Amino acid sequence: LIELELRFMKAGKTHMAKWKRDVKRAFKRVPVMPEHRRLTGSVWQAGREILFSRHIGMPFGTTRAGLGWHRIANIVMAACRRLLYLTAGRYVDDSFGVDEVAVQVKGGFCMEVMSRVLGLTLDGDKAEDTLQALIVLGALVSDDPRDGRVYVQVTEEKARAWSAALHEYIEAGKCEAGESGKVAGRLSFAVT
């Protein structure tokens, strides 16, 4: 998103509209090949009963689900860029873009149409179109086209939550290994 905004500014465009869209249950949209479905079973026990289920869509958390989703998402993004000329990017199942304010049919709407054509459902609750700052992947992205800059910061909500968690770890004098990995990731995200 930052790169897209900077390119617009470099081209002299100072009135930008930003948008984002999210695919609903993205990994479950990746079909398992019929001949591989025999390998995707889950078995569990409920009381004395043994239950079995077979997946027809990729279960979340598998390596192949991630790889399969990226192939599908790349097809959607390529179609949007090449057929609809969208200025757009994506990260996993989040798509985002920049339009000139004067454009009549905005990129977010085009992404919705192309996604429907390709059989994907977008999460309407996470859709956003704005002329102001936009929260993308937990980062607040704002711009000032007059000075050619894009600003990125951790959202206030995330900053408060992360700060509170750090204070709890300091008070307790310990932080479990799994939590410390999350904290390291959050701090790395914040400074990147």
Short mmCIF file of C-alpha atoms in Angstrom, two decimals:
data_model
loop_
_atom_site.label_atom_id
_atom_site.label_comp_id
_atom_site.label_asym_id
_atom_site.label_seq_id
_atom_site.Cartn_x
_atom_site.Cartn_y
_atom_site.Cartn_z
CA LEU A 1 0.00 0.00 0.00
CA ILE A 2 2.84 2.36 0.84
CA GLU A 3 4.50 1.70 -2.52
CA LEU A 4 1.22 2.24 -4.37
CA GLU A 5 0.62 5.57 -2.64
CA LEU A 6 4.18 6.74 -3.29
CA ARG A 7 3.83 5.86 -6.99
CA PHE A 8 0.63 7.89 -7.18
CA MET A 9 2.36 10.84 -5.53
CA LYS A 10 5.35 10.55 -7.87
CA ALA A 11 2.90 10.73 -10.79
CA GLY A 12 1.53 13.98 -9.34
CA LYS A 13 -1.74 12.48 -8.04
CA THR A 14 -2.63 14.16 -4.76
CA HIS A 15 -6.26 13.06 -4.34
CA MET A 16 -6.27 9.36 -3.54
CA ALA A 17 -8.94 6.96 -2.34
CA LYS A 18 -7.77 3.84 -0.51
CA TRP A 19 -9.61 0.54 -0.15
CA LYS A 20 -9.19 -2.93 1.33
CA ARG A 21 -11.02 -6.23 1.04
CA ASP A 22 -10.68 -9.55 2.87
CA VAL A 23 -11.63 -13.00 1.60
CA LYS A 24 -13.95 -14.84 3.96
CA ARG A 25 -12.50 -18.18 5.16
CA ALA A 26 -9.84 -18.11 2.47
CA PHE A 27 -8.12 -21.42 3.18
CA LYS A 28 -11.40 -23.35 3.17
CA ARG A 29 -11.93 -22.08 -0.38
CA VAL A 30 -8.99 -24.16 -1.62
CA PRO A 31 -10.43 -27.46 -2.86
CA VAL A 32 -8.72 -30.75 -2.14
CA MET A 33 -8.24 -32.83 -5.29
CA PRO A 34 -10.77 -35.71 -5.23
CA GLU A 35 -8.01 -38.31 -5.43
CA HIS A 36 -6.30 -36.74 -2.38
CA ARG A 37 -9.40 -36.52 -0.16
CA ARG A 38 -8.72 -39.96 1.30
CA LEU A 39 -5.61 -38.38 2.90
CA THR A 40 -7.44 -35.49 4.60
CA GLY A 41 -9.36 -37.31 7.30
CA SER A 42 -9.66 -36.31 10.93
CA VAL A 43 -10.46 -38.77 13.71
CA TRP A 44 -11.53 -37.87 17.23
CA GLN A 45 -13.29 -39.41 20.18
CA ALA A 46 -16.51 -38.05 21.71
CA GLY A 47 -17.28 -40.03 24.84
CA ARG A 48 -17.10 -43.68 23.75
CA GLU A 49 -17.77 -42.93 20.11
CA ILE A 50 -15.01 -42.64 17.50
CA LEU A 51 -15.86 -40.06 14.83
CA PHE A 52 -14.31 -39.50 11.40
CA SER A 53 -14.52 -36.61 8.98
CA ARG A 54 -13.06 -36.10 5.53
CA HIS A 55 -12.23 -32.62 4.20
CA ILE A 56 -13.14 -31.39 0.73
CA GLY A 57 -11.51 -27.99 1.36
CA MET A 58 -8.04 -27.47 2.80
CA PRO A 59 -7.96 -27.45 6.60
CA PHE A 60 -6.41 -24.34 8.17
CA GLY A 61 -2.83 -24.75 9.30
CA THR A 62 -1.54 -27.16 6.68
CA THR A 63 1.37 -26.17 4.48
CA ARG A 64 -0.51 -27.09 1.32
CA ALA A 65 -3.47 -24.89 2.30
CA GLY A 66 -1.18 -21.88 2.37
CA LEU A 67 0.47 -22.76 -0.93
CA GLY A 68 -2.90 -23.52 -2.54
CA TRP A 69 -4.40 -20.27 -1.31
CA HIS A 70 -1.48 -18.25 -2.71
CA ARG A 71 -2.09 -19.76 -6.16
CA ILE A 72 -5.77 -18.79 -6.02
CA ALA A 73 -5.06 -15.31 -4.63
CA ASN A 74 -2.44 -14.71 -7.32
CA ILE A 75 -4.98 -15.61 -10.02
CA VAL A 76 -7.50 -13.14 -8.56
CA MET A 77 -4.88 -10.40 -8.27
CA ALA A 78 -3.56 -11.01 -11.80
CA ALA A 79 -7.11 -10.84 -13.20
CA CYS A 80 -7.78 -7.59 -11.32
CA ARG A 81 -4.54 -5.98 -12.43
CA ARG A 82 -4.49 -7.15 -16.04
CA LEU A 83 -8.17 -7.13 -16.93
CA LEU A 84 -9.43 -4.29 -14.74
CA TYR A 85 -6.20 -2.27 -14.45
CA LEU A 86 -6.47 -2.06 -10.67
CA THR A 87 -3.66 -0.50 -8.67
CA ALA A 88 -3.73 -3.18 -6.03
CA GLY A 89 -1.65 -5.39 -3.79
CA ARG A 90 -2.29 -8.23 -1.41
CA TYR A 91 -0.98 -10.03 1.63
CA VAL A 92 -2.37 -13.56 2.14
CA ASP A 93 -6.16 -12.99 2.00
CA ASP A 94 -6.13 -9.19 2.36
CA SER A 95 -6.26 -7.08 -0.81
CA PHE A 96 -5.79 -3.33 -0.85
CA GLY A 97 -5.36 -0.58 -3.38
CA VAL A 98 -5.34 3.06 -4.35
CA ASP A 99 -7.55 4.92 -6.83
CA GLU A 100 -7.77 8.48 -7.98
CA VAL A 101 -10.69 10.14 -6.23
CA ALA A 102 -12.21 11.06 -9.62
CA VAL A 103 -12.48 7.42 -10.75
CA GLN A 104 -16.16 6.49 -10.94
CA VAL A 105 -15.87 2.73 -10.31
CA LYS A 106 -13.52 2.16 -7.39
CA GLY A 107 -11.01 -0.67 -7.06
CA GLY A 108 -12.68 -2.22 -4.04
CA PHE A 109 -15.92 -2.67 -5.99
CA CYS A 110 -13.99 -4.16 -8.93
CA MET A 111 -12.24 -6.57 -6.53
CA GLU A 112 -15.64 -7.65 -5.20
CA VAL A 113 -16.98 -8.32 -8.69
CA MET A 114 -13.88 -10.22 -9.84
CA SER A 115 -13.86 -12.28 -6.64
CA ARG A 116 -17.51 -13.24 -7.15
CA VAL A 117 -16.83 -14.18 -10.77
CA LEU A 118 -14.00 -16.45 -9.57
CA GLY A 119 -16.16 -18.01 -6.84
CA LEU A 120 -14.79 -16.24 -3.75
CA THR A 121 -16.80 -14.50 -1.04
CA LEU A 122 -15.40 -11.33 0.51
CA ASP A 123 -16.01 -10.41 4.13
CA GLY A 124 -18.23 -7.32 3.95
CA ASP A 125 -17.57 -6.50 7.62
CA LYS A 126 -13.87 -5.97 6.87
CA ALA A 127 -14.32 -3.95 3.66
CA GLU A 128 -13.29 -0.34 3.79
CA ASP A 129 -13.15 2.56 1.35
CA THR A 130 -11.71 5.84 2.57
CA LEU A 131 -9.99 9.07 1.64
CA GLN A 132 -8.36 9.15 5.07
CA ALA A 133 -6.01 6.79 6.90
CA LEU A 134 -6.58 3.08 6.38
CA ILE A 135 -5.80 0.23 8.77
CA VAL A 136 -4.13 -2.55 6.80
CA LEU A 137 -2.74 -5.66 8.51
CA GLY A 138 -2.86 -3.91 11.88
CA ALA A 139 -0.96 -0.84 10.70
CA LEU A 140 -2.48 2.61 10.36
CA VAL A 141 -1.40 3.98 6.96
CA SER A 142 -1.89 7.69 6.29
CA ASP A 143 -0.41 10.03 3.75
CA ASP A 144 0.40 13.65 3.06
CA PRO A 145 0.64 14.03 -0.74
CA ARG A 146 1.74 17.69 -0.36
CA ASP A 147 5.09 16.58 1.05
CA GLY A 148 5.13 13.21 -0.73
CA ARG A 149 5.14 11.09 2.42
CA VAL A 150 3.30 8.06 3.69
CA TYR A 151 3.13 7.46 7.43
CA VAL A 152 2.73 4.07 9.10
CA GLN A 153 2.16 3.34 12.76
CA VAL A 154 0.79 0.61 14.98
CA THR A 155 -2.87 1.30 15.73
CA GLU A 156 -3.64 2.83 19.14
CA GLU A 157 -5.66 -0.25 20.09
CA LYS A 158 -2.78 -2.62 19.34
CA ALA A 159 -0.24 -0.34 21.03
CA ARG A 160 -2.32 -0.25 24.24
CA ALA A 161 -2.84 -4.03 24.24
CA TRP A 162 0.82 -4.78 23.55
CA SER A 163 1.96 -2.29 26.18
CA ALA A 164 -0.37 -3.82 28.79
CA ALA A 165 0.94 -7.30 27.99
CA LEU A 166 4.56 -6.12 28.34
CA HIS A 167 3.77 -4.57 31.73
CA GLU A 168 2.20 -7.88 32.85
CA TYR A 169 5.35 -9.79 31.86
CA ILE A 170 7.54 -7.28 33.70
CA GLU A 171 5.32 -7.47 36.82
CA ALA A 172 5.34 -11.29 36.74
CA GLY A 173 9.07 -11.37 36.04
CA LYS A 174 8.61 -14.00 33.33
CA CYS A 175 7.33 -14.60 29.84
CA GLU A 176 6.68 -18.08 28.48
CA ALA A 177 8.52 -19.16 25.31
CA GLY A 178 5.43 -19.09 23.08
CA GLU A 179 4.45 -15.64 24.31
CA SER A 180 7.99 -14.30 23.93
CA GLY A 181 7.91 -15.33 20.26
CA LYS A 182 4.67 -13.40 19.80
CA VAL A 183 6.12 -10.35 21.56
CA ALA A 184 9.23 -10.49 19.37
CA GLY A 185 7.02 -10.65 16.27
CA ARG A 186 4.90 -7.72 17.43
CA LEU A 187 7.91 -5.55 18.21
CA SER A 188 9.54 -6.46 14.92
CA PHE A 189 6.30 -5.53 13.12
CA ALA A 190 6.15 -2.23 15.00
CA VAL A 191 9.64 -1.12 14.00
CA THR A 192 9.43 -2.43 10.44
#
